[in-house]
Coordinates of C-alpha atoms (C1' of nucleotides) in Angstrom, one line a residue:
Chain A
M1 CA -7.7 -13.6 -23.2
P2 CA -9.1 -11.3 -21.4
A3 CA -12.3 -11.9 -19.5
P4 CA -15.4 -10.6 -20.8
I5 CA -16.5 -7.7 -18.5
E6 CA -20.0 -8.2 -17.9
I7 CA -21.9 -5.9 -15.3
G8 CA -24.1 -6.9 -12.7
Q9 CA -25.9 -5.1 -10.4
G10 CA -26.4 -7.4 -7.4
E11 CA -22.5 -8.0 -7.7
D12 CA -20.5 -7.5 -4.8
P13 CA -20.3 -3.0 -4.8
R14 CA -16.5 -3.8 -3.9
V15 CA -15.8 -6.1 -7.3
V16 CA -17.3 -3.3 -9.2
L17 CA -15.5 -0.7 -7.9
G18 CA -12.4 -3.1 -8.3
R19 CA -13.2 -3.5 -12.2
V20 CA -13.7 -0.2 -12.8
V21 CA -10.1 0.9 -10.9
H22 CA -8.7 -1.9 -13.0
Q23 CA -10.0 -0.5 -16.2
Q24 CA -9.1 3.5 -15.6
R25 CA -5.3 2.1 -14.5
I26 CA -5.0 0.1 -17.2
R27 CA -6.0 3.0 -19.5
L28 CA -3.2 5.1 -17.7
G29 CA -1.0 2.5 -18.6
I30 CA 0.4 2.4 -15.3
S31 CA 1.1 -0.5 -12.8
Q32 CA -0.8 -1.1 -9.1
E33 CA 2.5 0.0 -7.6
D34 CA 2.5 3.4 -9.7
L35 CA -1.8 4.2 -8.9
A36 CA -0.7 3.2 -4.9
D37 CA 2.5 5.7 -5.1
Q38 CA 0.3 8.2 -6.8
V39 CA -2.8 7.6 -4.5
G40 CA -0.6 7.5 -1.1
L41 CA -1.5 3.9 -0.3
D42 CA 0.3 0.7 -0.4
R43 CA 0.5 -1.1 -3.6
T44 CA -1.3 -4.6 -1.9
Y45 CA -3.8 -2.9 -0.7
V46 CA -4.8 -1.3 -4.3
S47 CA -4.5 -4.6 -5.0
G48 CA -6.9 -5.8 -2.7
I49 CA -8.9 -3.4 -4.0
E50 CA -8.9 -4.6 -7.9
R51 CA -9.6 -7.5 -6.8
G52 CA -12.6 -6.9 -5.0
I53 CA -12.0 -8.5 -1.4
R54 CA -11.2 -4.1 0.0
N55 CA -13.9 -1.7 1.3
P56 CA -11.9 1.5 1.0
T57 CA -13.5 4.6 2.8
L58 CA -15.4 7.8 1.3
L59 CA -11.2 8.9 1.9
V60 CA -9.3 6.2 0.4
L61 CA -11.8 6.6 -2.8
L62 CA -11.8 10.2 -3.6
R63 CA -7.9 10.2 -3.6
L64 CA -7.9 6.8 -6.4
A65 CA -10.9 9.3 -8.6
Q66 CA -8.0 11.7 -8.4
A67 CA -5.5 9.7 -9.0
L68 CA -7.3 7.9 -12.4
G69 CA -8.0 11.2 -13.6
V70 CA -11.9 9.9 -13.3
P71 CA -14.8 11.9 -11.0
A72 CA -15.3 10.9 -7.9
G73 CA -18.9 9.4 -8.8
R74 CA -17.1 7.1 -11.7
L75 CA -15.8 5.0 -9.0
L76 CA -19.4 4.0 -7.9
E77 CA -21.1 3.4 -11.0
E78 CA -19.5 1.1 -13.9
K79 CA -21.0 2.9 -16.9
T80 CA -17.4 1.0 -19.1
G81 CA -18.5 -2.2 -20.3
S82 CA -20.4 -3.3 -23.2
A83 CA -20.2 -0.8 -26.0
G84 CA -17.6 0.8 -23.9
P85 CA -15.4 4.4 -25.1
Q86 CA -12.9 1.9 -27.4
L87 CA -10.6 4.6 -26.9
T88 CA -8.9 4.8 -30.3
S89 CA -5.3 3.8 -30.6
A90 CA -3.0 5.5 -28.0
Chain B
M1 CA -4.2 7.8 7.1
P2 CA -0.7 8.0 4.8
A3 CA -0.1 10.9 2.3
P4 CA -2.1 13.7 2.1
I5 CA -2.1 13.9 -1.4
E6 CA -4.4 17.3 -1.6
I7 CA -7.0 17.4 -2.9
G8 CA -7.8 21.4 -4.6
Q9 CA -11.2 20.8 -3.5
G10 CA -10.1 22.2 -0.4
E11 CA -13.1 21.9 1.9
D12 CA -13.4 18.6 3.9
P13 CA -15.0 15.7 1.5
R14 CA -16.9 14.1 4.7
V15 CA -18.6 17.6 5.2
V16 CA -19.0 18.2 1.8
L17 CA -20.6 14.6 2.0
G18 CA -22.4 15.3 5.2
R19 CA -24.0 18.7 3.3
V20 CA -25.4 16.5 0.6
V21 CA -26.2 13.5 2.9
H22 CA -28.2 15.8 4.8
Q23 CA -30.0 18.3 2.1
Q24 CA -31.3 15.1 0.8
R25 CA -32.7 14.0 4.0
I26 CA -34.2 17.2 4.3
R27 CA -35.8 16.4 1.2
L28 CA -37.3 13.8 2.0
G29 CA -38.9 15.4 4.5
I30 CA -38.0 12.4 7.3
S31 CA -35.3 12.6 10.6
Q32 CA -31.8 11.1 11.1
E33 CA -33.8 8.3 13.2
D34 CA -36.2 7.1 9.9
L35 CA -33.6 7.2 7.7
A36 CA -30.8 5.2 9.6
D37 CA -33.3 2.8 10.4
Q38 CA -33.6 2.4 6.7
V39 CA -30.1 2.4 5.6
G40 CA -30.4 -0.1 8.8
L41 CA -27.7 2.6 10.7
D42 CA -27.5 3.9 14.3
R43 CA -29.3 6.8 14.7
T44 CA -25.8 8.7 16.2
Y45 CA -23.8 7.4 12.8
V46 CA -26.0 8.8 10.6
S47 CA -25.4 12.4 12.6
G48 CA -21.7 12.0 12.6
I49 CA -22.7 11.4 8.7
E50 CA -24.2 14.7 8.7
R51 CA -22.0 16.7 10.6
G52 CA -19.0 14.8 9.0
I53 CA -16.7 13.8 11.8
R54 CA -17.2 9.9 10.0
N55 CA -14.9 8.4 7.2
P56 CA -17.5 6.0 6.1
T57 CA -16.6 3.0 3.4
L58 CA -17.8 1.5 0.2
L59 CA -20.2 -0.5 1.1
V60 CA -22.1 2.3 3.9
L61 CA -22.2 4.8 1.0
L62 CA -23.7 2.2 -1.3
R63 CA -26.3 2.0 1.3
L64 CA -27.1 5.3 2.5
A65 CA -27.5 6.4 -1.5
Q66 CA -29.8 3.7 -1.6
A67 CA -32.1 4.9 1.7
L68 CA -31.6 8.4 0.0
G69 CA -33.0 7.5 -3.6
V70 CA -30.2 8.7 -4.9
P71 CA -26.9 7.5 -7.7
A72 CA -24.5 6.8 -5.4
G73 CA -21.9 9.0 -7.0
R74 CA -24.1 11.3 -6.8
L75 CA -22.6 11.8 -2.5
L76 CA -19.6 12.5 -3.9
E77 CA -19.9 15.1 -6.9
E78 CA -21.5 17.5 -4.6
K79 CA -23.1 19.0 -7.8
T80 CA -25.5 21.3 -5.1
G81 CA -25.0 24.4 -4.6
S82 CA -25.1 27.1 -7.0
A83 CA -26.8 26.7 -9.7
G84 CA -30.0 25.3 -9.2
P85 CA -29.9 21.5 -8.6
Q86 CA -33.5 21.2 -11.0
L87 CA -34.0 17.6 -9.3
T88 CA -37.7 17.5 -10.9
S89 CA -39.4 17.3 -7.6
A90 CA -41.2 14.3 -7.0
Chain C
dT1 C1' -35.4 15.5 16.8
dT2 C1' -30.6 16.0 16.7
dG3 C1' -25.2 16.4 19.2
dT4 C1' -21.7 14.5 21.7
dG5 C1' -17.7 12.0 23.4
dA6 C1' -17.1 7.8 24.8
dC7 C1' -16.3 3.1 24.0
dT8 C1' -15.6 -2.0 22.0
dG9 C1' -15.1 -4.5 18.2
dC10 C1' -13.8 -5.4 14.0
dT11 C1' -11.5 -3.9 9.6
dA12 C1' -9.5 -0.3 6.8
dG13 C1' -4.5 -0.1 6.0
dT14 C1' 0.6 -1.0 6.4
dC15 C1' 5.2 -3.6 5.9
dC16 C1' 7.1 -7.7 5.6
dG17 C1' 7.5 -11.5 2.6
dT18 C1' 6.9 -15.3 -1.3
dT19 C1' 4.9 -16.9 -5.5
Chain D
dT1 C1' 4.2 -7.1 -12.9
dA2 C1' 0.4 -9.2 -9.8
dA3 C1' -1.6 -12.5 -6.5
dC4 C1' -1.3 -13.9 -1.9
dG5 C1' 0.0 -14.5 2.8
dG6 C1' 0.8 -13.0 8.2
dA7 C1' 1.3 -9.7 11.6
dC8 C1' 1.0 -5.7 12.4
dT9 C1' -1.1 -0.7 13.7
dA10 C1' -4.9 3.1 12.9
dG11 C1' -8.9 4.3 12.3
dC12 C1' -13.8 2.2 11.2
dA13 C1' -18.4 0.0 12.2
dG14 C1' -21.6 0.5 15.6
dT15 C1' -24.1 1.6 20.1
dC16 C1' -24.7 3.7 24.4
dA17 C1' -25.8 7.8 27.8
dC18 C1' -26.6 11.8 28.5
dA19 C1' -27.3 16.6 27.1

DNA sequence: TTGTGACTGCTAGTCCGTT
DNA sequence: TAACGGACTAGCAGTCACA
């Protein structure tokens, strides 16, 4: 049972970022290691980001956005979740 | 820094960020010191960001965006430049 | 009012592993 | 496949004196 994705605004930005990264990665159907490889980061570091315990830099955020195929700003906004783009089939 | 992974953009993202921060700050008509004070950062650190020699973290970027009164994503996009940024003058 | 070099403390980010 | 930990190095956060 996948935890219901809630959107908190006073929430820790690192956790929010982690959720977005996770969602986008799953959407691409790739593993943390695959993503880490594409971004040029360590696999454990990507894991930390998704868990919201890391505080990545501007450069890393940008590379992450690129690898995930989303606009950089997307990583800081979290527009997904409720009434999300159900992403038909695939 | 690990594998650079060229970002088609060309220009250094730090410089781009610096330009956006500078523009927004000027738009607010405040000094670097005023901004630094609002963000809770040192004056010289803000200076470094505007000059594009700093690589701030997620948390710093967010505080900066808040103080500048712009959505966080705005700092990573640079929609300014050409076509008028239709900012509904306050 | 801002730019700059140098500095210290801490963490961003890596690499090894186990669960 | 991913969470999690320890130990490590590179680099950022944050500050200062001075231009």
